[in-house]
Every structure is written in C-alpha cells, then in structure tokens.
Coordinates of C-alpha atoms in Angstrom, one line a residue:
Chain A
X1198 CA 25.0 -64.5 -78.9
X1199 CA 23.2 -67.2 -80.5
X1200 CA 25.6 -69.4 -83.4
X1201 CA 24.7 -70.5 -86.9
X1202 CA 24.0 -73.7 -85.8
X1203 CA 21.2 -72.7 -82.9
X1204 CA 19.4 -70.7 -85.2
X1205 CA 19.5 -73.2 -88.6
X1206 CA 18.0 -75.6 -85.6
X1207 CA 14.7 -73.5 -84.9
X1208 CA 14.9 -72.2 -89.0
X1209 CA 11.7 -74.3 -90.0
X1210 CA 10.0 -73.2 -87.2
X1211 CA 11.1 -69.7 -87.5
X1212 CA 10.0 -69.4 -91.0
X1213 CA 6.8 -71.0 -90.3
X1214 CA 6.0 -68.5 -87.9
X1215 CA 5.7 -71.1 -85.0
X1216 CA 8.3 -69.0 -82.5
X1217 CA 7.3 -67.7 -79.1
X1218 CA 8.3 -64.1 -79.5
X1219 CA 11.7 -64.3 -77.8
X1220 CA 12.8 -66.6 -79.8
X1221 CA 11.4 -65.1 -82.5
X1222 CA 13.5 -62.0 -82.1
X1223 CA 16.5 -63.8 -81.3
X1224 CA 16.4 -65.7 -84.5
X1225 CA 15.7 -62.3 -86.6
X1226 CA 18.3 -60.3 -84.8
X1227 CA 21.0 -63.4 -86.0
X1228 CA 19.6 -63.4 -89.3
X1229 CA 19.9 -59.4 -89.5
X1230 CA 23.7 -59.7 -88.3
X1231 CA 24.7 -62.9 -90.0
X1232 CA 25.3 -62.8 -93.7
X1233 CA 25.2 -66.6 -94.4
X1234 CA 22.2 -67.3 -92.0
X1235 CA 20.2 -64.7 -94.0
X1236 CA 20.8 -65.6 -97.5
X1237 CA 19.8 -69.2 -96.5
X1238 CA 16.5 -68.1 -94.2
X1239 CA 15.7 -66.1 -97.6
X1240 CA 16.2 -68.8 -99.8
X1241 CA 14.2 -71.0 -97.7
X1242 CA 11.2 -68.3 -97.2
X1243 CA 11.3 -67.7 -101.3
X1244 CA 10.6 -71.8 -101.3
X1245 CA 8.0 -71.9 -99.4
X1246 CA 6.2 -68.6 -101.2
X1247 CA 7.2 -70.9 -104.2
X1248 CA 4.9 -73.9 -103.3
X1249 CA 2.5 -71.6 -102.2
X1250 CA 1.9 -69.8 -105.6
X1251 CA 2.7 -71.8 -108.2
X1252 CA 0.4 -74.5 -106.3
X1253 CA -2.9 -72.4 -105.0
X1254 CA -4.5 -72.3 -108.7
X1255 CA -7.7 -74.4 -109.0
X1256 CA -10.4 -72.1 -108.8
X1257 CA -13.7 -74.4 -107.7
X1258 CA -15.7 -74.8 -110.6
X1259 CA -19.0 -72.9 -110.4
X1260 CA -21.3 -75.8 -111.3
X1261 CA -19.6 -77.4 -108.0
X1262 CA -20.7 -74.7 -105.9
X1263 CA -24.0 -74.4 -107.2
X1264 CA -24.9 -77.8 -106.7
X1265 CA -23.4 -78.0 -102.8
X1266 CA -25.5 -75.0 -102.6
X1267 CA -28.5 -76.0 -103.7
X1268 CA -28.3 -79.4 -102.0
X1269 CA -27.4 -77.4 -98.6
X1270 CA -30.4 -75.5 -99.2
X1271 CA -33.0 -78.3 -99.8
X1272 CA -31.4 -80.1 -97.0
X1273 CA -32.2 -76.9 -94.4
X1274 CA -35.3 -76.8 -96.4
X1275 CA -36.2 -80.6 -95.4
X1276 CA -35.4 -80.3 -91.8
X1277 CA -37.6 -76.9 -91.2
X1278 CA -40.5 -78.6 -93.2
X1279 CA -41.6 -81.0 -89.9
X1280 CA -42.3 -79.7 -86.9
X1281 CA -39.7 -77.7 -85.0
X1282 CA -39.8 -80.5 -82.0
X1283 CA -38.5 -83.0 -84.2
X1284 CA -35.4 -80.9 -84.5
X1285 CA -35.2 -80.0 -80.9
X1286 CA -34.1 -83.7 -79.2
X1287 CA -31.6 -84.5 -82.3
X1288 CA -29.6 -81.1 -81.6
X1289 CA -30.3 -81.5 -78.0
X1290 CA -28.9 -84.8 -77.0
X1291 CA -25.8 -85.0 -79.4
X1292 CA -23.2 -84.7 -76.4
X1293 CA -22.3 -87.9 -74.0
X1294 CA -23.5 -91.4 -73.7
X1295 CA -26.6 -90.2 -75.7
X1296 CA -24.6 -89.5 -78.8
X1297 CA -23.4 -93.4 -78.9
X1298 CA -27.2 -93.5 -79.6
X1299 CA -28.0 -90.7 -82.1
X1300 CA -24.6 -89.9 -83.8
X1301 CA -24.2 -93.4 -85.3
X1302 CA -26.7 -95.5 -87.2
X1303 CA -29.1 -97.9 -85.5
X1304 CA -27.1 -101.0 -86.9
X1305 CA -23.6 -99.8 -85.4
X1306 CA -25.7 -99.5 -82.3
X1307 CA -27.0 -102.8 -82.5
X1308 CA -23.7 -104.6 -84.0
X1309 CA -22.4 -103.4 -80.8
X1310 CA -24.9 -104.0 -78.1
X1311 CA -26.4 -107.7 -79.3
X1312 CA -23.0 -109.4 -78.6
X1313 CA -23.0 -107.6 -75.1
X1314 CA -26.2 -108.9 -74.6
X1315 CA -25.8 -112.6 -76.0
X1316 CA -22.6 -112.8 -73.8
X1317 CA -24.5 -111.5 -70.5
X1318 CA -26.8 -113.8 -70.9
X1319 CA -24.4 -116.3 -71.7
X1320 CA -22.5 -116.1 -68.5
X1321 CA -25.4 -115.5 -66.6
X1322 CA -26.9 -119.1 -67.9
X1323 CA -23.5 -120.8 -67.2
X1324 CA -22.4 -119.5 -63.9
X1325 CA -25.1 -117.5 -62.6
X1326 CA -28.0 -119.4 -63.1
X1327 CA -29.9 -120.0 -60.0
X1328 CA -30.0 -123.7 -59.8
X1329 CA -32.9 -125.6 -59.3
X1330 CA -33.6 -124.9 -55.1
X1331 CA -35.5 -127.2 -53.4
X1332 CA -35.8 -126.9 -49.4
X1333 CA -34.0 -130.4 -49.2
X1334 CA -31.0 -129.0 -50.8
X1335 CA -30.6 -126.8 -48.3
X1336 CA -30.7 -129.8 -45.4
X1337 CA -28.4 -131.8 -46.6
X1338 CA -25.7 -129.1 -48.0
X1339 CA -26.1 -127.6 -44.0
X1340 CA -25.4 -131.4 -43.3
X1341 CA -22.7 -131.6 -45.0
X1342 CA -21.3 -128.5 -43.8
X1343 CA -21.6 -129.2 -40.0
X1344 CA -19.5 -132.2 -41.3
X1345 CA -17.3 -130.8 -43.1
X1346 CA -16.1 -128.4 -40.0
X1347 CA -16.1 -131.2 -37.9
X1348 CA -19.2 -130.0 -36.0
X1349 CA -21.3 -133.4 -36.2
X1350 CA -20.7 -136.2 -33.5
X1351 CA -20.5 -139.6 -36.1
X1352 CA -21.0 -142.8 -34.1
X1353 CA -17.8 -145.1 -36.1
X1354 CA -15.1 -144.1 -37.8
X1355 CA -13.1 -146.8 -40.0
X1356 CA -11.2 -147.3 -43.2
X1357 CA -11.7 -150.7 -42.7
X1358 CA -13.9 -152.2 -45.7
X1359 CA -15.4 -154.9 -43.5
X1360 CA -15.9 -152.4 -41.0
X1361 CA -18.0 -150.4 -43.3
X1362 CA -19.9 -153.6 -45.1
X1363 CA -20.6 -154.3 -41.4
X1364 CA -21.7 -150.9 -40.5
X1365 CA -24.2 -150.6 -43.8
X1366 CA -25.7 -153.7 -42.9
X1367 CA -26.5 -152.5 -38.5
X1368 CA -27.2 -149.2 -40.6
X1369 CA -29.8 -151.5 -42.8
X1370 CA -31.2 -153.1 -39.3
X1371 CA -31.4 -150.3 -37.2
X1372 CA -33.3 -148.2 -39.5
X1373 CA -35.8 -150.8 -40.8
X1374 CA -37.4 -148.1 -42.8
X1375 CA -33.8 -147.0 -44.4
X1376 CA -33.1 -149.2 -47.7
X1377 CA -29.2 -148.9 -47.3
X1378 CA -27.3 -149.2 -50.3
X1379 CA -24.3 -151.9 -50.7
X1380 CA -21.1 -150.1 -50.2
X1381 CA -18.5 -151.3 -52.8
X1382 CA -16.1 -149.1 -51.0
X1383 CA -13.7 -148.6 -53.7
X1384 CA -10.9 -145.8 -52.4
X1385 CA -13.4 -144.3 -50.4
X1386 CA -13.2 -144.0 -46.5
X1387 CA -16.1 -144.3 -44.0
X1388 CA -16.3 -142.0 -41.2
X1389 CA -19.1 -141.8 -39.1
X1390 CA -22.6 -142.7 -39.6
X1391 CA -25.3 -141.2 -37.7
X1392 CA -29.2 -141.4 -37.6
X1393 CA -31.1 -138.4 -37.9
X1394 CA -34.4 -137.0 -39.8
X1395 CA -35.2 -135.5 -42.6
X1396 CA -38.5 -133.2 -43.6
X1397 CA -40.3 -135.5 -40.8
X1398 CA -38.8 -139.0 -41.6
X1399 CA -36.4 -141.0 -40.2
X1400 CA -32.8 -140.3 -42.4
X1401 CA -29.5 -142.3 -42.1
X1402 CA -26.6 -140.1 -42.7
X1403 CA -23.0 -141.5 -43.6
X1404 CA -20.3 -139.6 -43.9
X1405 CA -17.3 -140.7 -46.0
X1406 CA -14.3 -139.5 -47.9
X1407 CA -12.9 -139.9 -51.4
X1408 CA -10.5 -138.2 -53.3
X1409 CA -9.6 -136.5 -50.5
X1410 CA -12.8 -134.6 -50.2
X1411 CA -15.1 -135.2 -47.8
X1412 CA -18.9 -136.1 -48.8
X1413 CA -22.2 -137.1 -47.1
X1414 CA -24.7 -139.2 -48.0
X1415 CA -28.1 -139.4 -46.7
X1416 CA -31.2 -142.3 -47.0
X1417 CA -34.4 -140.9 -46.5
X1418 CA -37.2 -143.9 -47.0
X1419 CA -40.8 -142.7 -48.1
X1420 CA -40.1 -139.6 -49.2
X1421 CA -42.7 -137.9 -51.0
X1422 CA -39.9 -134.5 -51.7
X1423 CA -40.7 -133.1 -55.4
X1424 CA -37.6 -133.5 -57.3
X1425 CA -39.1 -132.1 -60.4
X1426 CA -38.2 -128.6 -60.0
X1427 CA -34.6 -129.6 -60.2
X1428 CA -32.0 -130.2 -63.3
X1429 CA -31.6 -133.6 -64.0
X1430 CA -29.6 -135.7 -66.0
X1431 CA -29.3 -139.7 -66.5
X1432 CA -25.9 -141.2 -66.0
X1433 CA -25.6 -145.2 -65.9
X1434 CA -28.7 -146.2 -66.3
X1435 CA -29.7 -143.4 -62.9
X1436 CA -31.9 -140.5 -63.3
X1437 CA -30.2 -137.7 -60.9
X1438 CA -31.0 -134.7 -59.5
X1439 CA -29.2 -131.8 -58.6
X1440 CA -28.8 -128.9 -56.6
X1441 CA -26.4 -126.3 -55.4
X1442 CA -26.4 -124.5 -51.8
X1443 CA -23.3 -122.6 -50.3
X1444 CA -21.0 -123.6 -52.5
X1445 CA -21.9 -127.7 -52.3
X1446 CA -23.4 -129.7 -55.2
X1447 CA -26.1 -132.1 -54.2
X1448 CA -27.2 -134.5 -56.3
X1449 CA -30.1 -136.7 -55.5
X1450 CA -32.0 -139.8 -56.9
X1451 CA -34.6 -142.5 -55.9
X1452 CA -34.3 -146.3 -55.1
X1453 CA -37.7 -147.7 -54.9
X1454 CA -39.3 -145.9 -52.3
X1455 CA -35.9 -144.5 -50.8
X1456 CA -34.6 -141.1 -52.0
X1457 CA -30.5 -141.0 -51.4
X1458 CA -28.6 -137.7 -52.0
X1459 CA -24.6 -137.1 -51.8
X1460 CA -23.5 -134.2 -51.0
X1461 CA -19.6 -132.5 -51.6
X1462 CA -18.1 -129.9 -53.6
X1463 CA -17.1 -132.1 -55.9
X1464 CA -18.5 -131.5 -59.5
X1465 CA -21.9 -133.5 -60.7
X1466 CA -20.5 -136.0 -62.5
X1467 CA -17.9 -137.0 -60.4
X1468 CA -20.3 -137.4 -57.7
X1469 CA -22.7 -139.0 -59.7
X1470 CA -19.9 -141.7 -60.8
X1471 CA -19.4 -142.0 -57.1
X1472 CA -22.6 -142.9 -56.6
X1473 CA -23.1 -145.8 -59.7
X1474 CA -19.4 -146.7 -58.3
X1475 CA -19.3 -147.2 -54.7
X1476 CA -23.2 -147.4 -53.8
X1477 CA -24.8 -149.7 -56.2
X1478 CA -28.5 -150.2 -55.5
X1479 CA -29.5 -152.6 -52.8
X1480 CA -30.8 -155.3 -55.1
X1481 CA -27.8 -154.9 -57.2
X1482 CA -25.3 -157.4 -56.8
X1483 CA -21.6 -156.6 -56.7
X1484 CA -19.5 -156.5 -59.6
X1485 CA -16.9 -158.7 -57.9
X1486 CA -19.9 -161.3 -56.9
X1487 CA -18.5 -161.3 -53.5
X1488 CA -20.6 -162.5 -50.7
Chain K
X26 CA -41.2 -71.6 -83.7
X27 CA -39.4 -68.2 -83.2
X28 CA -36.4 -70.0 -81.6
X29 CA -36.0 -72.7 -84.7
X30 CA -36.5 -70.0 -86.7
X31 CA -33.2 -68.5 -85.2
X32 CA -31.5 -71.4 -85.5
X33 CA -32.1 -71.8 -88.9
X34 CA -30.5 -68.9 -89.4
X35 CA -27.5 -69.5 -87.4
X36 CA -27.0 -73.1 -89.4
X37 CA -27.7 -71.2 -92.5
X38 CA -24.6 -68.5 -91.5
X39 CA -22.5 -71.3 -90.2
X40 CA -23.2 -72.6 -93.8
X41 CA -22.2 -69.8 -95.7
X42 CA -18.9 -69.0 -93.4
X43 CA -18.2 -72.9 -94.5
X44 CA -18.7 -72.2 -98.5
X45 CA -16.0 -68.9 -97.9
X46 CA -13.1 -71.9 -97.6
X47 CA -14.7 -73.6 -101.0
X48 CA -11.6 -72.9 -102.9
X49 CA -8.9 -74.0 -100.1
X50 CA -10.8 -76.9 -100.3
X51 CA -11.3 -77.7 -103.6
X52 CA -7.6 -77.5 -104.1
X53 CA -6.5 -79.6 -101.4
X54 CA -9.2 -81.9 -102.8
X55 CA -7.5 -81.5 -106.3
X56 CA -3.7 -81.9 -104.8
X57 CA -4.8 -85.3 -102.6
X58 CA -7.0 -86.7 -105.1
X59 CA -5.2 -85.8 -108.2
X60 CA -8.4 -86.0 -110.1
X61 CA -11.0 -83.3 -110.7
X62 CA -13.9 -85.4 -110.9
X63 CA -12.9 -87.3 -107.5
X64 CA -12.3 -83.5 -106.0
X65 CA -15.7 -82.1 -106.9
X66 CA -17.3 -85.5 -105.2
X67 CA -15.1 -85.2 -102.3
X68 CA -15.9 -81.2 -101.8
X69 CA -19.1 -81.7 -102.1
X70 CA -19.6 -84.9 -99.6
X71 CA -17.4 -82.8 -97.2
X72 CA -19.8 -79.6 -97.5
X73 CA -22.6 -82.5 -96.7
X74 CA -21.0 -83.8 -93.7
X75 CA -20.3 -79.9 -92.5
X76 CA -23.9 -79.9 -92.7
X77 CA -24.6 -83.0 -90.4
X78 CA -22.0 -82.4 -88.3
X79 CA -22.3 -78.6 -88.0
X80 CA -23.1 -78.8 -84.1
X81 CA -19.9 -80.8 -83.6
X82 CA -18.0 -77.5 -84.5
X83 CA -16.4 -75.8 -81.1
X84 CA -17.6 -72.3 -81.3
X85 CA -14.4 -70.3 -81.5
X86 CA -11.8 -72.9 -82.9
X87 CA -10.7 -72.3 -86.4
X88 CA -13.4 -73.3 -89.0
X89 CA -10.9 -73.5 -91.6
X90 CA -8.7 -76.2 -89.9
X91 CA -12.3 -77.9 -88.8
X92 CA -13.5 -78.1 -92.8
X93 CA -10.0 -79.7 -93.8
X94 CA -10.6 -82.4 -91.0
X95 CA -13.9 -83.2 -92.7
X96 CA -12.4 -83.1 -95.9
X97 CA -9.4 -85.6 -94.6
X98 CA -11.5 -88.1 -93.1
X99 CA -13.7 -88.3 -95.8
X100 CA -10.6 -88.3 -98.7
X101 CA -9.9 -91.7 -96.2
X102 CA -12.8 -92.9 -95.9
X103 CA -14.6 -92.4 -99.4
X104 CA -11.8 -93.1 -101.3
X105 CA -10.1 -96.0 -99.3
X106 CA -6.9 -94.7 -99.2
X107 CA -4.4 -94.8 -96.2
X108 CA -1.8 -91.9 -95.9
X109 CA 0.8 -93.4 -93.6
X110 CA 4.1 -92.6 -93.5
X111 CA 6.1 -94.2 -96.1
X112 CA 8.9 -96.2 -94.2
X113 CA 11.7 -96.4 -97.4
X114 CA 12.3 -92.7 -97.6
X115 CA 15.5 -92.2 -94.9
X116 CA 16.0 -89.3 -92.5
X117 CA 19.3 -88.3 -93.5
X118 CA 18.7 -89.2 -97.6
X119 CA 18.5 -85.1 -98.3
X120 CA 20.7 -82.9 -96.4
X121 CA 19.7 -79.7 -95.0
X122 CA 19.4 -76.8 -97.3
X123 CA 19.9 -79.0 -100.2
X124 CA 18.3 -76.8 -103.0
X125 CA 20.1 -74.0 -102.0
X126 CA 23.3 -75.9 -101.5
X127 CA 22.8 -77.3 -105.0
X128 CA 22.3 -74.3 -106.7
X129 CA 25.1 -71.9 -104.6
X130 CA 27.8 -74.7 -105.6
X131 CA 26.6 -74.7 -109.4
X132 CA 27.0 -70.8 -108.9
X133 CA 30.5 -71.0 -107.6
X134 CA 32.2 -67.6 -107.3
X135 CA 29.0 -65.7 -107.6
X136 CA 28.2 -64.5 -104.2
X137 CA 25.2 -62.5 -105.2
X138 CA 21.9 -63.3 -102.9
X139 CA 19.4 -61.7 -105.2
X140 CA 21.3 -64.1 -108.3
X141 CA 20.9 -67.4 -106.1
X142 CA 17.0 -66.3 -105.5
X143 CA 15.6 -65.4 -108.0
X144 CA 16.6 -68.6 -109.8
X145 CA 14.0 -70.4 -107.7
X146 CA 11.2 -68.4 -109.1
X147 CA 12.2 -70.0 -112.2
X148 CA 11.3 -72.9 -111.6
X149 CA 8.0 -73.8 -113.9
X150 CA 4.9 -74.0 -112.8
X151 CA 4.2 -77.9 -113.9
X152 CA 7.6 -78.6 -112.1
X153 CA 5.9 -77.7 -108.9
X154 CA 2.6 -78.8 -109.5
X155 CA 4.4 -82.5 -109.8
X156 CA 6.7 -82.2 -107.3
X157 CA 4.1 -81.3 -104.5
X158 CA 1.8 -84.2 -106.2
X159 CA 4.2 -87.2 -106.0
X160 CA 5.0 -86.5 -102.6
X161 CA 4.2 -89.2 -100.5
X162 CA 0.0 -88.1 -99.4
X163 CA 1.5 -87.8 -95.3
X164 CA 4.2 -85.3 -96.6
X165 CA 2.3 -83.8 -99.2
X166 CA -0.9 -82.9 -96.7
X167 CA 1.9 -81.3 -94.8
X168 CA 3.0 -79.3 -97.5
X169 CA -0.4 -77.6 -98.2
X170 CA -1.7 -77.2 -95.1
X171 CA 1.4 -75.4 -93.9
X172 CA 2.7 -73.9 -97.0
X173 CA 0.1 -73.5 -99.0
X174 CA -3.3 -72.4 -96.6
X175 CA -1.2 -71.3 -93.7
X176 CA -2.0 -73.0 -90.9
X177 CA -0.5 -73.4 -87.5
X178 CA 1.7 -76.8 -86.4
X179 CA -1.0 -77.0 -83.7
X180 CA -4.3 -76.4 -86.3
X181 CA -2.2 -79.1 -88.5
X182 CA -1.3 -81.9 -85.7
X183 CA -5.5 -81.6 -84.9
X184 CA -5.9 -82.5 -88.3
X185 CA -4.0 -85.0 -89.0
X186 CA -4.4 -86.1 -85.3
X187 CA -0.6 -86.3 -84.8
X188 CA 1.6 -85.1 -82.0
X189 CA 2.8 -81.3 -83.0
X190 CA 6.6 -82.6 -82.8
X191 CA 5.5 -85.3 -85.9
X192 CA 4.1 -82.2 -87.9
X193 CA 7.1 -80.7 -87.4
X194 CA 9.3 -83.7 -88.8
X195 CA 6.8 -84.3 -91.5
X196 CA 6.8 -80.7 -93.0
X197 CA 10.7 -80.5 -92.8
X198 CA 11.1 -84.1 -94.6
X199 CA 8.7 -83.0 -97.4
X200 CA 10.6 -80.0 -98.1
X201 CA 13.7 -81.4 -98.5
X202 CA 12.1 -84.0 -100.6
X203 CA 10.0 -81.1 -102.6
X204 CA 13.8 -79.7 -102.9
X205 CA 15.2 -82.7 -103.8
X206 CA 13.0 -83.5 -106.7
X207 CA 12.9 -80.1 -108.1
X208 CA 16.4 -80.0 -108.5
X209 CA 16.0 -83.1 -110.4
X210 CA 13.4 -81.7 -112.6
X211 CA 15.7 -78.5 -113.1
X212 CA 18.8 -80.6 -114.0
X213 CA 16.7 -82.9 -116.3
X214 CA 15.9 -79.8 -118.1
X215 CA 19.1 -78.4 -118.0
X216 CA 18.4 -75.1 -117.7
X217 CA 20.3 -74.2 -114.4
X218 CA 23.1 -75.2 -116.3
X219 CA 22.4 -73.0 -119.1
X220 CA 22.2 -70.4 -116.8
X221 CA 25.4 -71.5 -115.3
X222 CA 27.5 -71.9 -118.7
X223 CA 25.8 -68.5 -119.8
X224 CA 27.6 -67.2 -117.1
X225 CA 31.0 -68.6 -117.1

C-alpha cells in the first residue's frame, strides 16, 4: 500500500498527467482511499484550473491576424511568381552540410569560412611552404646525412685549433682551385675533411661540430649553380641562401668565385652566425689579428 | 508545374494549421512580453519565421509545441531578453502545499473540502494575471505551457531545450511561488480574513 508521502512525491506529476499508467492508478487508488491525500490533490488540481482560466483571456486582435495573413499570402504569392525551379534546390538541399550553406546568410557563411581560410594559408606559408629547392641542396643535405650517421670516411679528426688552422691551410694547397676560408674555430670541433666533387667540380668537404650538433661545410670553386631561386636574406654584411632537404637547413653563399654552404639542423640564423663567426672570408683578417 | 502547384498547397495548409494556434500564441506573447504592442510584433515575426522555416517542421511532432519554439527564440532574440534561472529565489523558501496549508490553518476547525476550495476560485482575476506575470520569465514560461496550453513535460523540455527532470523542478518552484504570492495578494486585501472572522 503506497503512504502519503510516496504519493505527495509523484503529486505534480500525477496531476500534470505525466504518469505511466501504473503509477497512475496507484496514485488515484491512494487518493480515492486517503482523505487527506485527496483534499490536497483537489486543491492542487482547482490551482492549476485556476491559472488556467483566469489567465487564457487575450483574444488575438483581428487586425493582427489580418495582417499575418495577408503578409503570408503575398509571401506564397512571391515565391510561386518565378519559376518553379527556383524553388526546387532551396527546399531540396536544406538538410546536412548544404544547409550551413543555404539556411544562414552569405555573410555568417563568409564570417566563418575567411578566417579558416586566412589561417590555412597562414600555416601553410609558415611551415608548409615548400622552400626554395635547388638540386645542390639536395647534395649537400645527403652529405651531411652520410655524416651525420657516421657513413663518410674523413681523413683527420682533431679538436686541436692548430690542428685545424693547419688542416685549412693543406686543405687550401691541395685543392688549388678551393678558396678555403680561415677558420676562427671558436667552440667548434673539426672532424674530418675530405675532398670530393660537386655538380662536376672539385668540392672540399669539412665536417665539424658545434653546439653539440654536428654540421658540414662544403667549398665548391667556379661554380656557376643558380642561387636565385632560393630565399635569401643578408646577415653581417653576407648575402645567404637557403634551403631545406630531409629535415636539414642549408644555407649557402659566394666568396668571389667560391660558393660555400653549411649544412645542419640547426636553424638559419644560427648557422648563418656560424658562418660570419667561425669562417670569416679568406681575405678577412682575424678579429684577434693573430698570425 | 503540377508538382509546385501541390506544394503550394501543402505550405498553404501547413499555414493555415499554424494560424489555428493564433490565440495560444498571442497570449503567451502577451504573458512574456507584458506588452500588447510588443505581442502583436512578436506573433506576427513568429508566423514569418513559421513560414521560412516551415520545412524544418518534423511531419508528425506536435505543431503546437513547434510554433511556441519559434515564438521563444524569437521573444530572445528580438527582444534581447535572457530567461535564465534566477539564482536568489531558494529551493526550500515555500513549503509544499503552502496555499492550501495557509488557507486550511486560517480555517481551523472547519474540516469541510468543498469550503477550503472553493475559496481559491475567489481569488480575482487581476490577482492572477500579476501573479503569473511577475514570475520570474524561466518559471513563468513553465506556468503557461503546462498550466495554461497543456503540454507535455517532454513537448515543454524541447522547448525550452532543458532536460525533462529541470521542467519538472521549474514548474513545481513556480507554483509554489504563484501560491506564495497569491496568498500575499489575498492577505493584503484581507478578504480571507473576512471570510475567516465572518465565520467565527
């Protein structure tokens, strides 16, 4: 037998006719039995027939309905006036992506789809922008990336900044037609040189470490390689050019009739203050004047 | 040209089936807007809207609680205003049952149902009008749909696009707030305890 209390729980719902039937019958056989329980439910259900008529009064003025008629009518009128294939598509297409495109206005549409665009494009200039490619990019990032697994034989290997002046200067003498640069050697390491060629000329390669990364750079005299195709930028006084392959930056610039590039995955401008820093053009004298 | 021709007709009946509910609407217009210049402008940009939107309407689903949707969002959105829940009025502030409580204790020693009833017909009609109209507009929508067109907890939570268990707590709270200030208004007046001293 169901209590007071169970049934003044499911009254609202009970009066507002929301009761699956069981319950339904359950509360009216309680409110049948229970004297208390029915004057209450009675009271409540006289309430709510209360609000109900002493609120349901404004009749809708007739000049209101005219006029929404009327206007209803000359809008039907308007849209059976063109032809009937102009009304076809805009019932048509109202459902799924298509109604992002006809439901709303043109200007919602476009206040939501420029940014998209402006931002794709913005990330696809910063990161996915094909860089400047150049068939000598390629060379010396595979260079550097023979080197970089250890796959390349290098002739010397010092940390010894003699050892490297030294080695710059046989590098200078055995390739005649290679215009080393100086090598200030500030915290960098030599590893290995090596003399190799490069689109058909004779190339020096160095390979060397700083910062903990490792980097190579290459001398190629008498190049006649087209740079202009790639980004370039001045830094020091040093027009550079770059280029990316496989993950390595390369950046690349002329000495007189020498073209020198560096290769590492180090960012541009660190590598391009590595090269004002520690390779200083051949007619450049030292900044600490020595020998 | 046969085939637009039919559905002319069918937005033309959908129409007319729409105007049928004029009057629920215009009075729920009236009760939110409080104004009867603002009601006839908010009718009748719903009745355009049922117009532009009339494919949007699930064949089968109640027109009724459909047209009052309209009529909500564009109450909202025409007239800038937000119907939220107001935060200051408390749960527990009316008890259950208070009307009737109020008006059994003030009868004390007359048992008679039909005496404690029929004293909440007398109730005027302005009373009500303002009691339902300074409800707070998320209790007071509440009120009308339920009490006053008759529609379902579910037809109301689609509405108002709450959770059927909100509806539920909403249209409880009003009542006991409708109660509450009605049996204000009636002691303000004093003419329960008329009644009451008449009696004694």
């Amino acid at each position: 037998m169901m209590t007071c209390n169970e049934a003044i729980e499911q009254f609202q719902e009970f009066l507002d006719n929301e009761l699956d039937d069981g319950n339904h019958s359950a509360i009216k056989q309680h409110i049948e039995m229970c004297y208390k329980c029915c004057e209450k439910f009675e009271f409540e259900q006289n309430f709510k027939k209360i609000i109900k008529d002493k609120t349901f009064l404004h009749k809708t003025p007739q000049h209101l309905l005219q006029s929404i008629v009327s206007r209803l009518a000359a809008l039907n009128e308007e849209h059976s006036q063109p032809e009937p294939i102009v009304l076809e598509p805009k019932t048509k297409y109202h459902t799924g992506i298509f109604g992002f495109f006809t439901l709303r206005p043109a200007f919602v549409t476009m206040a939501i789809l420029l940014p998209i665009t402006i931002t794709c494009l913005a990330v696809y200039l910063v990161f996915l922008r094909p860089t400047g490619f150049s068939p000598i990019i390629q060379v010396a990032a595979e260079r550097h990336d023979s080197f970089v697994n250890d796959n390349m034989h290098l002739d010397l290997v010092s940390s010894d900044r003699n050892e490297i002046r030294r080695h710059f200067e046989n590098l200078q003498q055995s390739n005649l037609a290679v215009d080393v640069p100086k090598w200030s050697g500030r915290e960098m390491k030599l590893l290995g040189c090596k003399n190799y060629s490069m689109a058909g000329k004779k190339s020096a390669y160095v390979g060397l470490s700083g910062d903990h990364k490792k980097i190579s750079l290459e001398m190629v005299n008498d190049s006649d390689m087209n740079l202009n195709k790639l980004d370039h930028e001045i830094f020091k006084g040093r027009s550079y050019h770059f280029g990316r392959y496989k993950g390595y930056n390369v950046v690349l610039w002329r000495q007189g009739k020498t073209l020198y590039s560096l290769t590492s995955t180090m960012n541009r401008r660190d590598l391009m203050r590595v090269a004002s820093e520690s390779i200083p053009s051949y007619n450049t004298r030292l900044p600490d004047g020595q020998e | 040209m046969e085939e637009s021709a039919r559905k002319e007709d069918k937005i033309k009946e959908f129409e007319s089936a729409a105007l049928e509910h004029i009057d629920s609407l215009f009075n729920v217009g009236m009760r939110m807007t409080r104004n009867r210049e603002e009601a006839e402008d908010l009718v009748q940009e719903t009745y355009l809207k049922v117009h532009r939107f009339s494919h949007t309407f699930k064949e089968g689903s109640n027109l009724k609680a459909w047209l009052f949707k309209i009529l909500r969002n564009t109450f909202i959105n025409s007239f800038r205003k937000k119907i939220r829940e107001p935060k200051e009025v408390h749960y527990n502030e009316v008890e259950d049952f208070y009307l009737y409580s109020k008006i059994k204790s003030g009868k004390a020693g007359d048992d008679s149902l039909s005496g404690c009833v029929s004293n909440v017909y007398e109730f005027l009609e302005d009373e009500v009008k303002n009691a339902v109209d300074n409800l707070p507009l998320a209790f007071k929508e509440v009120v009308l749909y339920s009490d006053i067109e008759e529609l379902s907890y579910g037809e109301i939570s689609e509405i108002i696009e709450c959770p059927i268990g909100t509806v539920k707590s909403r249209l409880f709270r009003a009542r006991r707030l409708l109660q509450k200030s009605l049996w204000n208004y009636a002691s303000e007046r004093g003419y329960l305890k008329e009644k009451q001293g008449g009696r004694k």
